[in-house]
Coordinates of C-alpha atoms in Angstrom, one line a residue:
Chain A
M1 CA -15.3 21.0 -37.5
P2 CA -12.2 18.8 -37.9
R3 CA -12.7 15.1 -37.3
L4 CA -10.0 13.5 -35.2
S5 CA -9.4 9.9 -34.3
Y6 CA -8.6 8.8 -30.8
R7 CA -5.3 7.4 -32.1
R8 CA -4.3 10.6 -33.8
A9 CA -5.3 12.6 -30.7
L10 CA -2.7 10.7 -28.8
T11 CA -0.1 11.4 -31.5
R12 CA -1.0 15.1 -31.4
A13 CA -0.7 15.2 -27.6
L14 CA 2.8 13.7 -27.8
A15 CA 3.9 16.0 -30.6
D16 CA 2.6 19.1 -28.8
E17 CA 4.3 18.2 -25.5
L18 CA 7.6 17.3 -27.3
A19 CA 7.5 20.6 -29.1
R20 CA 6.5 22.5 -25.9
D21 CA 9.1 21.1 -23.5
E22 CA 12.6 19.9 -24.3
A23 CA 12.6 17.8 -21.1
V24 CA 10.0 15.4 -22.7
F25 CA 11.2 12.4 -24.5
L26 CA 9.7 9.1 -25.6
L27 CA 11.0 5.6 -24.9
G28 CA 9.7 2.3 -26.1
E29 CA 9.8 -0.7 -28.4
D30 CA 9.4 0.0 -32.1
I31 CA 8.3 3.6 -31.5
Q32 CA 10.6 5.1 -34.2
V33 CA 8.6 3.4 -37.0
G34 CA 5.4 3.8 -34.9
A35 CA 4.4 0.1 -34.8
S36 CA 1.4 1.0 -32.7
L37 CA 0.6 3.9 -35.1
V38 CA 0.6 6.3 -32.2
T39 CA 4.2 7.6 -32.6
T40 CA 4.1 7.8 -36.4
G41 CA 6.2 10.6 -37.7
L42 CA 7.6 11.7 -34.3
A43 CA 11.1 10.3 -34.8
K44 CA 11.4 12.2 -38.1
R45 CA 10.2 15.4 -36.5
F46 CA 12.0 15.2 -33.2
G47 CA 15.0 13.0 -33.8
T48 CA 15.9 9.6 -32.6
E49 CA 17.6 11.0 -29.5
R50 CA 14.1 12.0 -28.2
I51 CA 12.2 9.2 -29.7
R52 CA 14.3 6.3 -28.4
D53 CA 13.8 2.8 -29.5
T54 CA 14.7 0.4 -26.8
P55 CA 15.8 -3.2 -26.7
L56 CA 13.2 -5.7 -25.3
S57 CA 14.2 -4.8 -21.7
E58 CA 11.0 -3.6 -20.2
Q59 CA 12.1 -3.6 -16.6
A60 CA 15.4 -1.8 -17.3
F61 CA 13.9 0.9 -19.5
T62 CA 11.1 1.5 -17.1
S63 CA 13.6 2.1 -14.3
F64 CA 15.8 4.0 -16.8
A65 CA 12.9 6.4 -17.1
T66 CA 12.7 6.7 -13.3
G67 CA 16.3 7.7 -13.2
A68 CA 15.9 10.2 -16.1
A69 CA 12.9 11.7 -14.2
L70 CA 15.0 12.0 -11.1
A71 CA 17.5 13.9 -13.2
G72 CA 14.9 16.4 -14.4
L73 CA 13.5 15.0 -17.6
R74 CA 9.9 14.0 -18.4
P75 CA 10.0 10.5 -20.0
V76 CA 7.0 9.0 -21.7
I77 CA 7.1 5.2 -22.2
E78 CA 4.9 3.5 -24.7
F79 CA 4.0 -0.1 -23.9
Q80 CA 2.5 -1.9 -26.9
I81 CA 0.9 -4.7 -24.8
P82 CA -1.1 -4.0 -21.6
S83 CA 0.2 -7.2 -20.0
L84 CA 3.7 -5.9 -20.0
L85 CA 2.6 -3.8 -17.1
F86 CA 2.6 -6.9 -15.0
L87 CA 6.3 -7.2 -15.8
V88 CA 7.0 -3.6 -14.8
F89 CA 4.6 -3.3 -12.0
E90 CA 7.5 -3.5 -9.6
Q91 CA 9.4 -0.7 -11.4
I92 CA 6.3 1.6 -11.4
V93 CA 4.7 0.8 -8.1
N94 CA 7.6 -0.2 -5.9
H95 CA 10.1 2.4 -7.2
A96 CA 8.7 5.3 -9.2
H97 CA 5.5 5.7 -7.1
K98 CA 7.3 5.3 -3.8
F99 CA 10.3 7.5 -4.3
P100 CA 8.7 10.9 -3.4
L101 CA 7.5 9.6 0.0
M102 CA 10.5 7.4 0.8
T103 CA 12.9 10.3 0.1
G104 CA 10.9 12.6 2.3
G105 CA 9.9 14.8 -0.6
Q106 CA 13.3 15.2 -2.1
C107 CA 12.3 14.2 -5.6
A108 CA 9.5 13.9 -8.2
V109 CA 9.2 11.1 -10.7
P110 CA 7.2 12.6 -13.6
V111 CA 7.0 9.5 -15.9
T112 CA 4.0 8.8 -18.2
Y113 CA 3.3 5.2 -19.1
L114 CA 1.2 5.1 -22.2
V115 CA -0.6 1.8 -23.1
P116 CA -2.3 2.2 -26.5
G117 CA -4.4 -0.9 -27.3
S118 CA -5.3 -1.9 -23.7
G119 CA -7.9 -4.7 -23.3
S120 CA -9.1 -7.0 -25.9
R121 CA -7.9 -6.5 -29.5
T122 CA -9.8 -9.6 -30.6
G123 CA -7.7 -12.6 -31.5
W124 CA -4.7 -11.7 -29.3
A125 CA -5.7 -14.1 -26.6
G126 CA -4.7 -14.5 -23.0
Q127 CA -1.4 -12.6 -22.6
H128 CA -2.3 -9.5 -24.7
S129 CA -5.8 -8.6 -23.6
D130 CA -5.8 -7.5 -20.0
H131 CA -6.9 -4.2 -18.6
P132 CA -4.8 -3.9 -15.5
Y133 CA -5.9 -0.4 -14.5
S134 CA -7.4 -1.4 -11.1
L135 CA -4.0 -2.6 -10.0
F136 CA -2.5 0.8 -10.4
A137 CA -5.5 2.6 -8.9
H138 CA -5.2 0.3 -5.9
A139 CA -1.5 1.1 -5.6
G140 CA -2.2 4.8 -5.7
V141 CA -0.6 5.5 -9.1
V142 CA -2.5 8.1 -11.1
T143 CA -4.5 6.1 -13.6
V144 CA -6.2 7.5 -16.6
V145 CA -8.6 5.9 -19.1
P146 CA -9.9 8.3 -21.7
A147 CA -12.9 7.4 -23.8
T148 CA -13.0 10.1 -26.5
P149 CA -10.4 11.7 -28.8
A150 CA -10.7 15.1 -27.0
D151 CA -10.2 13.4 -23.6
A152 CA -7.4 11.2 -25.0
Y153 CA -5.6 14.4 -26.1
G154 CA -6.4 16.4 -22.9
L155 CA -5.6 13.7 -20.4
L156 CA -2.3 12.6 -22.1
V157 CA -1.1 16.2 -22.1
T158 CA -2.0 16.5 -18.4
A159 CA -0.2 13.3 -17.7
V160 CA 3.0 14.4 -19.3
R161 CA 2.9 17.7 -17.3
H162 CA 2.0 16.0 -14.1
D163 CA 4.8 15.7 -11.5
D164 CA 4.0 12.1 -10.4
P165 CA 3.9 8.9 -12.4
V166 CA 0.8 8.5 -14.5
V167 CA -0.4 5.4 -16.4
V168 CA -2.6 6.2 -19.4
F169 CA -4.7 3.3 -20.6
A170 CA -6.0 3.8 -24.2
P171 CA -8.4 1.0 -24.7
A172 CA -8.1 -0.9 -28.0
G173 CA -11.9 -0.5 -28.3
A174 CA -11.6 3.3 -28.4
M175 CA -8.6 3.7 -30.7
D176 CA -10.7 4.1 -33.9
V177 CA -13.3 6.4 -32.3
R178 CA -13.6 9.6 -34.3
D179 CA -15.0 12.8 -33.0
D180 CA -15.6 16.4 -34.1
V181 CA -13.1 18.3 -32.1
D182 CA -13.3 22.1 -32.0
E183 CA -10.6 22.7 -29.4
L184 CA -7.9 20.6 -27.9
A185 CA -7.1 21.4 -24.3
P186 CA -5.7 19.8 -21.2
V187 CA -8.2 17.9 -19.1
P188 CA -7.7 18.0 -15.4
L189 CA -7.2 14.8 -13.4
G190 CA -9.9 13.6 -11.1
R191 CA -12.8 15.2 -12.9
G192 CA -15.4 13.0 -14.5
R193 CA -17.7 13.9 -17.4
I194 CA -21.4 13.3 -17.8
H195 CA -21.8 12.4 -21.4
R196 CA -25.6 12.1 -21.2
N197 CA -28.0 13.4 -18.6
G198 CA -30.7 11.1 -17.2
C199 CA -32.8 10.9 -14.0
D200 CA -33.5 7.2 -13.4
V201 CA -30.1 5.5 -13.2
T202 CA -26.4 6.5 -13.3
V203 CA -24.3 4.2 -15.4
V204 CA -20.6 4.6 -14.8
A205 CA -18.6 3.3 -17.8
I206 CA -14.9 3.1 -18.2
G207 CA -12.9 3.8 -21.4
H208 CA -14.3 2.4 -24.6
L209 CA -17.4 1.2 -22.6
V210 CA -18.6 4.7 -22.5
H211 CA -19.6 4.3 -26.1
D212 CA -21.5 1.1 -25.3
A213 CA -23.2 2.8 -22.4
L214 CA -24.3 5.7 -24.6
A215 CA -25.7 3.3 -27.2
V216 CA -27.6 1.4 -24.5
A217 CA -28.9 4.7 -23.0
E218 CA -30.2 5.7 -26.4
E219 CA -31.8 2.3 -26.9
L220 CA -33.6 2.5 -23.6
A221 CA -34.5 6.2 -23.9
D222 CA -38.2 5.8 -24.2
Q223 CA -38.4 3.6 -21.1
I224 CA -35.6 4.6 -18.8
S225 CA -33.7 7.8 -18.5
V226 CA -30.0 6.8 -18.2
E227 CA -27.2 9.2 -17.1
V228 CA -23.8 8.2 -18.4
F229 CA -20.9 9.1 -16.2
D230 CA -17.3 8.7 -17.5
P231 CA -14.8 9.1 -14.6
R232 CA -11.9 9.6 -17.1
T233 CA -9.4 9.1 -14.3
L234 CA -9.7 6.1 -12.1
Y235 CA -7.2 7.5 -9.6
P236 CA -7.8 10.1 -8.4
F237 CA -11.5 9.3 -8.8
D238 CA -14.1 12.0 -9.1
I239 CA -16.2 10.7 -6.3
G240 CA -17.8 14.1 -5.7
G241 CA -19.1 14.3 -9.3
L242 CA -20.4 10.8 -9.2
T243 CA -22.0 11.3 -5.8
E244 CA -23.9 14.3 -7.2
S245 CA -25.1 12.2 -10.1
V246 CA -26.2 9.2 -8.1
A247 CA -27.9 11.5 -5.5
R248 CA -30.1 12.7 -8.4
T249 CA -30.8 9.3 -9.9
G250 CA -30.7 7.1 -6.8
R251 CA -29.5 4.1 -8.8
L252 CA -26.1 2.9 -9.9
V253 CA -24.8 0.5 -12.4
V254 CA -21.0 0.2 -13.2
L255 CA -19.7 -1.1 -16.5
D256 CA -16.0 -2.1 -16.2
D257 CA -14.0 -4.2 -18.7
A258 CA -11.8 -5.8 -16.0
N259 CA -12.1 -8.8 -13.7
R260 CA -14.8 -8.6 -11.1
S261 CA -13.1 -9.3 -7.8
C262 CA -11.3 -6.3 -6.3
G263 CA -11.9 -4.4 -9.5
M264 CA -12.7 -0.7 -10.1
A265 CA -16.5 -1.5 -10.2
A266 CA -16.3 -2.8 -6.7
E267 CA -14.4 0.3 -5.5
I268 CA -16.8 2.7 -7.3
I269 CA -19.9 1.0 -5.8
A270 CA -18.3 1.0 -2.3
S271 CA -17.4 4.7 -2.5
V272 CA -20.9 5.7 -3.6
V273 CA -22.8 3.7 -1.1
E274 CA -20.6 5.2 1.7
R275 CA -22.1 8.5 0.7
V276 CA -25.6 8.0 -0.8
R277 CA -28.7 6.1 0.1
L278 CA -29.6 4.3 -3.0
L279 CA -33.2 3.4 -4.1
A280 CA -32.0 -0.1 -5.2
P281 CA -29.0 -2.3 -4.8
P282 CA -26.2 -1.2 -7.1
R283 CA -25.0 -3.6 -9.9
R284 CA -21.8 -4.1 -11.8
V285 CA -21.2 -5.6 -15.2
T286 CA -17.6 -6.8 -15.6
R287 CA -15.4 -9.6 -16.9
P288 CA -15.8 -12.7 -14.8
D289 CA -13.7 -13.3 -11.7
G290 CA -10.1 -14.2 -12.7
A291 CA -10.9 -14.1 -16.4
V292 CA -8.3 -14.9 -19.0
L293 CA -9.4 -13.9 -22.4
P294 CA -9.8 -17.0 -24.6
F295 CA -8.7 -16.8 -28.2
A296 CA -11.7 -17.7 -30.4
P297 CA -13.7 -14.5 -31.2
A298 CA -16.9 -15.8 -29.8
L299 CA -15.3 -16.8 -26.5
D300 CA -13.4 -13.5 -26.3
R301 CA -16.7 -11.6 -26.7
A302 CA -18.4 -13.9 -24.2
V303 CA -16.0 -12.8 -21.4
Q304 CA -16.1 -9.1 -22.1
P305 CA -19.0 -7.1 -20.6
G306 CA -21.6 -6.6 -23.3
R307 CA -24.5 -4.3 -24.0
E308 CA -27.0 -7.0 -23.3
Q309 CA -25.7 -7.5 -19.8
L310 CA -25.8 -3.8 -19.2
V311 CA -29.4 -3.6 -20.4
T312 CA -30.2 -6.5 -18.0
A313 CA -28.5 -4.8 -15.1
I314 CA -30.3 -1.5 -15.7
H315 CA -33.7 -3.3 -15.8
L316 CA -32.8 -5.2 -12.7
T317 CA -31.9 -2.2 -10.7
M318 CA -35.1 -0.5 -11.8
K319 CA -37.1 -3.6 -10.9
D320 CA -35.4 -3.9 -7.5
T321 CA -36.5 -0.5 -6.5
S322 CA -38.4 -0.7 -3.3
Chain B
M27 CA 39.1 15.0 -9.5
T28 CA 40.1 12.0 -7.4
D29 CA 40.8 12.8 -3.8
T30 CA 44.1 11.0 -3.2
D31 CA 44.6 12.2 0.4
P32 CA 45.1 9.0 2.5
V33 CA 44.0 10.8 5.7
R34 CA 40.6 11.7 4.2
L35 CA 40.2 8.2 2.9
Y36 CA 40.9 6.9 6.4
R37 CA 38.5 9.3 7.8
T38 CA 35.7 8.0 5.6
V39 CA 36.3 4.3 6.4
R40 CA 36.6 5.2 10.1
L41 CA 33.4 7.3 10.0
I42 CA 31.4 4.5 8.4
R43 CA 32.8 1.9 10.8
R44 CA 32.0 3.9 13.9
F45 CA 28.6 5.0 12.5
E46 CA 27.7 1.4 11.9
E47 CA 28.9 0.3 15.4
R48 CA 26.9 3.2 17.0
A49 CA 23.9 2.3 14.9
V50 CA 24.0 -1.4 15.9
E51 CA 24.1 -0.2 19.6
L52 CA 21.1 1.9 18.9
V53 CA 19.3 -1.1 17.4
H54 CA 20.0 -3.1 20.5
G55 CA 18.9 -0.2 22.6
G56 CA 15.6 0.0 20.8
Q57 CA 16.2 3.5 19.5
I58 CA 16.4 2.2 15.9
V59 CA 13.3 0.2 15.2
G60 CA 13.3 -2.4 12.4
G61 CA 17.1 -3.0 12.5
I62 CA 19.8 -2.4 9.9
H63 CA 21.9 -4.2 7.4
P64 CA 25.4 -3.4 8.7
Y65 CA 28.1 -2.4 6.2
L66 CA 30.8 -3.4 8.7
G67 CA 33.8 -4.8 6.9
Q68 CA 32.8 -3.4 3.5
E69 CA 33.7 0.3 4.3
G70 CA 36.7 0.4 1.9
I71 CA 34.5 0.0 -1.1
A72 CA 32.2 3.0 -0.6
A73 CA 35.1 5.1 0.6
G74 CA 37.4 4.2 -2.3
V75 CA 34.8 4.6 -5.0
C76 CA 33.4 7.9 -3.7
A77 CA 36.9 9.3 -3.4
A78 CA 37.1 9.0 -7.2
L79 CA 33.9 11.0 -7.8
G80 CA 33.3 14.7 -8.6
A81 CA 30.7 17.0 -7.4
D82 CA 28.4 16.4 -10.4
D83 CA 28.4 12.7 -10.1
V84 CA 25.6 10.5 -8.8
L85 CA 25.2 7.1 -7.2
A86 CA 22.5 4.7 -6.1
G87 CA 23.0 2.1 -3.4
T88 CA 21.4 -0.8 -1.7
H89 CA 19.6 -2.0 1.4
R90 CA 23.1 -2.2 2.9
G91 CA 23.6 1.4 2.0
H92 CA 24.8 3.5 4.9
G93 CA 28.4 3.4 3.7
H94 CA 27.5 4.7 0.2
V95 CA 25.6 7.7 1.6
L96 CA 28.2 8.6 4.2
A97 CA 31.1 8.2 1.8
R98 CA 29.4 10.6 -0.6
G99 CA 29.3 13.2 2.1
A100 CA 25.9 13.1 3.8
D101 CA 25.6 14.6 7.2
P102 CA 26.1 11.7 9.7
A103 CA 23.7 13.4 12.2
R104 CA 20.9 13.7 9.7
M105 CA 21.6 10.1 8.5
L106 CA 21.4 8.8 12.0
A107 CA 18.3 10.8 12.7
E108 CA 16.8 9.1 9.6
L109 CA 17.6 5.7 11.0
C110 CA 15.9 6.7 14.3
G111 CA 12.8 7.8 12.3
R112 CA 13.1 11.5 13.2
V113 CA 11.8 14.5 11.2
T114 CA 15.3 15.9 11.0
G115 CA 16.5 12.8 9.1
L116 CA 17.7 12.9 5.5
N117 CA 14.3 11.6 4.4
A118 CA 12.2 13.3 7.1
G119 CA 11.8 9.9 8.8
R120 CA 10.0 8.4 5.7
G121 CA 12.8 6.3 4.4
G122 CA 14.8 4.8 7.2
S123 CA 17.8 2.6 6.9
M124 CA 17.1 1.0 3.6
H125 CA 16.1 4.1 1.7
A126 CA 18.4 6.8 3.0
A127 CA 18.9 9.4 0.2
D128 CA 20.3 12.8 -0.2
L129 CA 19.6 14.1 -3.7
S130 CA 21.4 17.3 -3.0
I131 CA 24.8 15.5 -3.1
G132 CA 23.8 13.1 -5.9
V133 CA 22.7 10.1 -3.7
L134 CA 19.6 9.1 -5.7
G135 CA 18.5 6.7 -3.1
A136 CA 19.3 3.4 -1.5
N137 CA 17.0 0.8 -3.0
A138 CA 15.8 -2.2 -1.1
I139 CA 15.0 -4.2 -4.2
V140 CA 18.1 -6.2 -5.1
G141 CA 19.5 -5.1 -8.5
A142 CA 17.3 -2.0 -8.8
S143 CA 20.0 0.7 -8.8
G144 CA 21.6 -0.2 -12.1
A145 CA 18.8 0.9 -14.5
I146 CA 17.9 3.9 -12.4
I147 CA 21.4 5.3 -12.3
T148 CA 21.8 4.6 -16.0
G149 CA 18.7 6.6 -16.8
A150 CA 19.8 9.4 -14.5
V151 CA 23.3 9.7 -15.9
W152 CA 22.0 9.6 -19.5
A153 CA 19.6 12.4 -18.6
Y154 CA 22.2 14.6 -16.8
R155 CA 24.5 14.3 -19.8
R156 CA 21.7 15.2 -22.2
R157 CA 21.2 18.3 -20.0
G158 CA 24.9 19.2 -20.5
R159 CA 26.5 17.9 -17.3
D160 CA 29.6 15.8 -17.3
T161 CA 28.1 13.3 -14.9
V162 CA 29.2 9.8 -14.3
G163 CA 27.3 7.4 -12.1
V164 CA 27.9 4.6 -9.7
S165 CA 25.5 1.6 -9.1
F166 CA 26.4 -0.3 -6.0
F167 CA 25.0 -3.8 -5.6
G168 CA 25.8 -7.1 -4.0
D169 CA 26.8 -10.5 -5.4
G170 CA 23.1 -11.6 -5.2
A171 CA 22.1 -8.9 -7.7
V172 CA 24.1 -10.4 -10.5
N173 CA 21.3 -13.0 -10.8
E174 CA 18.6 -10.4 -11.2
G175 CA 17.4 -9.9 -14.8
M176 CA 16.8 -6.3 -14.3
L177 CA 20.5 -5.6 -13.6
L178 CA 21.6 -7.5 -16.6
E179 CA 19.1 -5.6 -18.8
A180 CA 20.7 -2.4 -17.3
F181 CA 24.2 -3.7 -18.3
N182 CA 22.9 -4.0 -21.8
L183 CA 21.3 -0.5 -22.0
A184 CA 24.3 1.2 -20.5
A185 CA 26.8 -0.6 -22.8
L186 CA 24.6 -0.1 -25.9
W187 CA 24.0 3.6 -25.2
R188 CA 27.5 4.1 -23.8
V189 CA 26.3 5.6 -20.6
P190 CA 29.2 6.1 -18.1
V191 CA 28.0 4.0 -15.2
L192 CA 30.5 2.3 -12.9
F193 CA 28.8 -0.9 -11.8
V194 CA 30.3 -1.8 -8.4
C195 CA 29.6 -5.4 -7.3
E196 CA 30.3 -5.7 -3.6
N197 CA 31.0 -9.4 -3.5
N198 CA 30.8 -10.3 0.2
G199 CA 30.3 -13.9 -0.5
Y200 CA 26.7 -14.2 0.5
A201 CA 23.2 -13.2 -0.7
T202 CA 21.6 -13.1 2.7
T203 CA 22.7 -16.7 3.6
M204 CA 23.2 -18.1 0.0
P205 CA 26.9 -18.6 -0.7
V206 CA 28.0 -17.0 -4.0
A207 CA 29.4 -20.4 -5.1
G208 CA 25.9 -21.9 -4.9
A209 CA 24.2 -19.0 -6.6
V210 CA 26.4 -17.6 -9.4
A211 CA 27.0 -19.7 -12.5
G212 CA 29.9 -18.5 -14.5
S213 CA 31.5 -15.4 -13.0
I214 CA 30.6 -11.9 -12.1
A215 CA 33.2 -10.4 -14.5
G216 CA 31.9 -12.8 -17.1
R217 CA 28.5 -11.2 -16.8
A218 CA 30.1 -7.9 -17.8
A219 CA 32.2 -9.4 -20.5
A220 CA 29.1 -10.6 -22.2
F221 CA 28.1 -7.0 -22.8
D222 CA 31.6 -5.9 -23.7
I223 CA 31.8 -4.0 -20.4
P224 CA 35.4 -3.9 -19.1
A225 CA 35.7 -5.5 -15.6
V226 CA 38.3 -5.4 -13.0
D227 CA 38.7 -7.4 -9.8
V228 CA 39.8 -5.5 -6.8
D229 CA 40.6 -6.2 -3.1
G230 CA 37.6 -4.5 -1.4
Q231 CA 39.4 -4.7 1.9
D232 CA 42.0 -2.2 0.7
P233 CA 40.4 1.3 0.4
E234 CA 43.4 2.6 -1.5
A235 CA 43.2 -0.2 -4.1
V236 CA 39.5 0.5 -4.6
R237 CA 40.2 4.2 -5.0
V238 CA 42.9 3.5 -7.6
A239 CA 40.7 1.1 -9.6
A240 CA 37.6 3.4 -9.4
S241 CA 39.6 6.4 -10.3
A242 CA 41.0 4.8 -13.4
A243 CA 37.5 3.6 -14.4
V244 CA 36.0 7.0 -13.8
D245 CA 38.7 8.7 -15.9
R246 CA 38.1 6.4 -18.8
M247 CA 34.3 6.8 -18.5
R248 CA 34.6 10.6 -18.4
A249 CA 36.9 10.5 -21.4
G250 CA 34.0 9.0 -23.4
G251 CA 34.1 5.4 -22.5
G252 CA 31.0 3.4 -21.7
P253 CA 30.2 1.6 -18.5
E254 CA 32.7 -0.4 -16.5
L255 CA 32.4 -3.0 -13.7
I256 CA 34.4 -3.4 -10.6
E257 CA 34.1 -6.5 -8.6
A258 CA 35.3 -5.7 -5.1
R259 CA 35.9 -8.8 -3.0
T260 CA 34.9 -8.2 0.6
H261 CA 33.7 -9.6 3.8
R262 CA 30.7 -8.8 5.9
F263 CA 31.9 -8.8 9.5
D264 CA 28.4 -8.9 10.9
A265 CA 25.0 -10.4 10.1
H266 CA 23.0 -9.9 7.0
H267 CA 20.6 -7.9 9.2
T268 CA 20.7 -7.1 12.9
F269 CA 17.6 -9.4 13.3
E270 CA 19.9 -12.3 12.4
H271 CA 21.4 -12.6 15.9
A272 CA 17.9 -13.0 17.4
V273 CA 17.1 -15.9 15.2
R274 CA 20.6 -17.5 15.4
L275 CA 21.0 -18.4 11.7
D276 CA 23.8 -20.8 11.1
Y277 CA 25.3 -20.6 7.7
R278 CA 29.0 -19.5 8.0
P279 CA 32.0 -21.5 9.2
P280 CA 32.6 -20.4 12.8
D281 CA 36.1 -19.0 12.1
E282 CA 35.2 -17.3 8.8
V283 CA 34.6 -13.9 10.2
T284 CA 37.6 -14.1 12.5
R285 CA 39.8 -14.8 9.5
A286 CA 38.1 -12.1 7.5
R287 CA 38.8 -9.5 10.3
A288 CA 42.5 -10.0 9.7
R289 CA 41.9 -8.0 6.6
D290 CA 40.2 -5.0 8.2
P291 CA 39.9 -2.0 5.8
V292 CA 40.0 0.4 8.7
R293 CA 43.2 -1.0 10.0
I294 CA 44.7 -1.4 6.5
Q295 CA 44.1 2.3 5.7
G296 CA 45.0 3.4 9.2
E297 CA 48.4 1.9 8.9
R298 CA 49.1 4.3 6.1
L299 CA 48.8 7.3 8.5
T300 CA 51.1 8.5 11.2
D301 CA 49.9 7.6 14.7
T302 CA 49.3 11.3 15.4
D303 CA 47.2 11.7 12.3
R304 CA 45.2 8.6 13.0
A305 CA 44.5 9.5 16.6
A306 CA 43.4 13.0 15.5
V307 CA 41.0 11.5 12.9
D308 CA 39.7 8.9 15.4
A309 CA 39.0 11.6 18.0
E310 CA 37.3 13.9 15.4
V311 CA 35.1 11.0 14.2
E312 CA 34.2 10.1 17.7
Q313 CA 33.1 13.7 18.4
T314 CA 31.2 13.9 15.2
L315 CA 29.3 10.7 16.1
D316 CA 28.7 11.7 19.7
A317 CA 27.1 14.8 18.3
A318 CA 25.2 12.8 15.7
V319 CA 23.7 10.5 18.3
R320 CA 22.7 13.4 20.5
F321 CA 21.2 15.2 17.5
A322 CA 19.3 12.1 16.4
L323 CA 17.9 11.2 19.8
N324 CA 17.0 14.7 20.7
S325 CA 15.2 15.3 17.3
P326 CA 11.4 15.3 17.3
E327 CA 9.4 12.4 16.1
P328 CA 7.3 13.0 13.0
D329 CA 3.7 14.1 13.5
P330 CA 1.4 11.1 12.8
A331 CA -1.1 13.4 11.1
D332 CA 1.6 13.9 8.4
A333 CA 2.2 10.2 7.8
L334 CA 1.5 10.5 4.1
R335 CA 3.1 13.8 3.5
H336 CA 5.3 13.7 0.4
L337 CA 3.3 10.8 -1.1
Y338 CA 2.7 12.8 -4.2
A339 CA 5.2 15.3 -5.6
S340 CA 2.3 16.9 -7.5
G341 CA 0.5 17.8 -4.2
L342 CA -2.3 15.3 -4.9
T343 CA -3.7 14.1 -1.6
A344 CA -4.9 10.7 -0.8
R345 CA -8.3 9.8 0.7
T346 CA -7.9 8.7 4.4
G347 CA -8.4 5.1 5.3
G348 CA -10.7 5.6 8.2
G349 CA -14.4 6.3 8.7

């Protein structure tokens, strides 16, 4: 079985879509040399017309992509820093996302926004370490956070083929994950994946945290049976799949590497408790409210949700059971 | 490709003028909810620029966008129905005054975010040309937009990649209530010069002068030139927004509009026609708008159950908010 890294899976997905569909092109900063290592070799293979380096003009090139999409192309933009999404939130949410409805269905805006290296990259400090996925899920923009190489490939391919804007967050913590990959295939939006079956508690983990959740599940295996649910897309969210899981386990813990207030973890818990009577109060493990990632490695780690916190949350939810 | 017929140019300015006047009446009558940003006084710009365009060309406008859409040839009846929020409207009642769009004739949308059209139209024109069309584009914006970074970034992209976009600054002297002298350091043409974008200054009150300037720019762009900029000096005869009368904002010298009306684009272009031709156009426009008002007011309201129809082009459906 071939071993494929998450990063290479993204490259493979881009190359396959560029080869499959002439309408696909890439736009971004330093993508011809592949500064993020995701677009390596693509300019040589597909030419600089389709792999277009842009000036540092994030707002303009994000709207440029909207215009190109209105004209029938399928742009993919690579953002090398997740926090740049704050800068182009307006162009994505207020323009690209709103155009189909505001025009009464006259247009589609099929742009993919790819963010390799989202979240903490350790040592990149306050303005390079956010995970702004919940903002896009809140706005109703299709939001994807793959955890494994196969899902990174399959979800990016689906994003490029999708007729609405899609933001693909590739967490820094997952970029070097390698996996045995038999078959690469598109992964549908809105369908979660159970990585490990369990009967005592469902842990929902997002992105790279899936791997932490699996490690914790393994560690606790002789005491507690943990089911690990990976939503894969945050919007649309596979609430049906998660409800089935929680209906079996009766307990819910969410692990989310983003700020606590109004985050995905809150949304996931609310959506589940609307549907399922739990055996114990649900818990969430997140970054603190309003967190800004500090620089020093020990401080950076202290702010990110960790395995110990997850273990504690799982134990608490088991203990709380009435 | 330029339409040089003075009668048709007059018809366009007259149509926009009367459309706007009828729309203001409908605002005051409560049939248009939310109000409008009247284009009254600025009609010569949209009319002159659009006369210079061909069938494959595209444009994007602004919150004060009715003139751009009508000058490009949108159906006034469906446009008015859109303002009245009817299902028969250009945008099926989902866009309203600030977002009127007709992609079938290259109107890629009126955008209510100041300065937003520049980059969108640059991307669209670049894409159409990549797909083999001989498209040029027009980005309309007001004087307030020249202080928006996004627009200046778009100037850079269009110039760098030689995308034929005509940037049309409708300088009516005010960004809402902020006078241009208090808002723009340097000059508007100077903004273009910084990117090596040729700029011309034109009398926006003279539809023919706008047409001549736009036509020359479009010809140069189509021959392989990059973007150009036209600064059209104009006057807004009415308020920034119809809401303004209700709140009685006081920011213009009392006689400013009176003086501006001496240079009325409808009259200026009308004087180039024979009395007979002008009367015929006036009568025809009046009939068109009478029919448009009837069509708009007799059209059905959208079904509330469909409020989020078209939210996703992909067919994705949103969870409901209730229960």
